[in-house]
CSV table of C-alpha atoms in Angstrom, one decimal:
chain,number,residue,atom,x,y,z
T,1,GLN,CA,99.7,76.5,86.5
T,2,VAL,CA,100.1,79.4,89.0
T,3,GLN,CA,103.4,79.8,91.0
T,4,LEU,CA,104.1,82.4,93.7
T,5,VAL,CA,107.7,82.8,94.5
T,6,GLU,CA,108.8,84.8,97.6
T,7,SER,CA,112.2,86.3,98.2
T,8,GLY,CA,113.6,89.1,100.3
T,9,GLY,CA,113.6,87.6,103.7
T,10,GLY,CA,116.5,87.6,106.1
T,11,SER,CA,117.8,88.5,109.6
T,12,VAL,CA,117.6,92.2,110.7
T,13,GLN,CA,117.9,94.0,114.0
T,14,ALA,CA,114.8,95.4,115.7
T,15,GLY,CA,114.2,98.8,114.2
T,16,GLY,CA,115.4,97.6,110.8
T,17,SER,CA,113.5,97.2,107.5
T,18,LEU,CA,112.9,94.4,104.9
T,19,ARG,CA,111.1,94.3,101.7
T,20,LEU,CA,109.5,91.2,100.7
T,21,SER,CA,108.9,90.2,96.9
T,22,CYS,CA,106.4,87.6,95.5
T,23,ALA,CA,106.7,87.1,91.7
T,24,ALA,CA,103.6,85.5,90.3
T,25,SER,CA,103.3,83.4,87.1
T,26,GLY,CA,100.4,81.7,85.6
T,27,TYR,CA,96.7,83.1,85.4
T,28,ILE,CA,95.2,84.4,88.6
T,29,ASP,CA,91.7,85.7,88.4
T,30,SER,CA,92.0,89.4,88.4
T,31,ARG,CA,89.2,89.7,91.1
T,32,TYR,CA,91.4,87.9,93.5
T,33,ILE,CA,92.8,89.4,96.5
T,34,MET,CA,96.7,89.2,96.9
T,35,GLY,CA,98.1,89.1,100.3
T,36,TRP,CA,100.8,88.2,102.8
T,37,PHE,CA,100.3,85.9,105.7
T,38,ARG,CA,103.0,84.9,108.3
T,39,GLN,CA,103.4,82.0,110.8
T,40,ALA,CA,105.7,82.1,113.9
T,41,PRO,CA,106.9,78.9,115.3
T,42,GLU,CA,104.0,76.9,117.3
T,43,LYS,CA,101.6,79.7,116.3
T,44,VAL,CA,98.7,79.8,113.8
T,45,ARG,CA,99.3,81.3,110.4
T,46,GLU,CA,97.7,84.9,110.3
T,47,GLY,CA,97.1,87.4,107.6
T,48,VAL,CA,99.3,90.3,107.5
T,49,ALA,CA,98.2,92.4,104.7
T,50,GLY,CA,96.0,92.3,101.5
T,51,ILE,CA,95.5,94.2,98.4
T,52,ALA,CA,92.7,94.3,95.8
T,53,ASN,CA,92.9,94.8,92.0
T,54,ASP,CA,91.8,98.3,92.5
T,55,GLY,CA,94.6,99.1,94.8
T,56,SER,CA,92.7,99.1,98.0
T,57,THR,CA,94.6,97.6,100.7
T,58,SER,CA,94.0,95.9,104.4
T,59,TYR,CA,96.4,95.4,107.3
T,60,ALA,CA,96.5,93.6,110.5
T,61,SER,CA,96.3,95.9,113.4
T,62,SER,CA,99.8,94.6,114.6
T,63,VAL,CA,101.4,95.9,111.4
T,64,LYS,CA,99.4,99.0,110.4
T,65,GLY,CA,101.6,102.0,110.1
T,66,ARG,CA,104.6,100.0,109.7
T,67,PHE,CA,104.2,97.5,106.8
T,68,THR,CA,103.0,98.5,103.3
T,69,ILE,CA,101.7,96.2,100.7
T,70,SER,CA,101.9,97.1,97.1
T,71,LYS,CA,101.9,95.5,93.6
T,72,ASP,CA,103.4,96.0,90.2
T,73,ASN,CA,100.8,94.7,87.8
T,74,ALA,CA,102.9,95.1,84.8
T,75,LYS,CA,105.6,92.8,86.2
T,76,ASN,CA,103.3,90.5,88.3
T,77,ILE,CA,105.2,91.2,91.6
T,78,LEU,CA,103.6,91.6,95.0
T,79,TYR,CA,105.7,93.4,97.7
T,80,LEU,CA,105.6,93.9,101.3
T,81,GLN,CA,107.7,96.8,102.7
T,82,MET,CA,108.4,96.2,106.4
T,83,ASN,CA,109.7,99.1,108.5
T,84,SER,CA,110.3,99.5,112.3
T,85,LEU,CA,110.5,95.7,112.5
T,86,LYS,CA,109.9,94.1,116.0
T,87,PRO,CA,111.1,90.8,117.4
T,88,GLU,CA,107.5,89.6,117.2
T,89,ASP,CA,107.3,89.8,113.5
T,90,THR,CA,109.6,87.1,113.2
T,91,GLY,CA,108.2,84.2,111.2
T,92,GLU,CA,107.9,82.4,107.8
T,93,TYR,CA,106.2,84.8,105.4
T,94,PHE,CA,103.8,83.5,102.7
T,95,CYS,CA,102.4,85.1,99.6
T,96,ALA,CA,98.9,84.1,98.7
T,97,ALA,CA,96.1,84.7,96.3
T,98,GLY,CA,92.3,83.9,96.6
T,99,PRO,CA,88.7,85.2,96.7
T,100,GLY,CA,88.0,88.0,99.1
T,101,ASP,CA,86.4,91.5,99.7
T,102,SER,CA,87.7,94.8,100.8
T,103,ALA,CA,91.2,93.7,100.1
T,104,GLU,CA,90.6,90.8,102.6
T,105,LEU,CA,91.1,87.1,101.6
T,106,TRP,CA,88.3,84.8,102.3
T,107,GLY,CA,90.1,81.7,101.4
T,108,VAL,CA,93.4,80.9,99.9
T,109,GLU,CA,93.6,79.2,96.5
T,110,TYR,CA,97.4,79.6,95.9
T,111,TRP,CA,100.3,79.6,98.4
T,112,GLY,CA,104.0,80.6,98.0
T,113,GLN,CA,106.7,78.5,99.7
T,114,GLY,CA,107.6,81.1,102.2
T,115,THR,CA,110.6,83.1,103.1
T,116,GLN,CA,111.9,83.4,106.6
T,117,VAL,CA,112.1,86.9,108.5
T,118,THR,CA,114.0,87.0,111.7
T,119,VAL,CA,114.1,90.1,113.9
T,120,SER,CA,116.4,90.2,116.7
T,121,SER,CA,116.3,92.4,119.6
């Protein structure tokens, strides 16, 4: 049984940084893309970043240059380093895994429970 457990969310002022972690357990197809999504109140969940098994990455244009996705394969942990945070980055952040290409998820087979990020101005 696959479990994705996020941690590292919190409250920070604009311009600050946070690092999210996602601990994965159980078998996940090595071809799957791992990624981060976020959902702001009353908005649609959106993709933030993805990483493929070969280490290639993709980012939403709104976070490119500020966020970095990485993973520790030995520990089965996915990370999202978030710098220069803005109030519009506020939302629930979800770890996800599923099939995809070019480090972008086509669909999500596994979701984490989410971790809240709040950025104040």
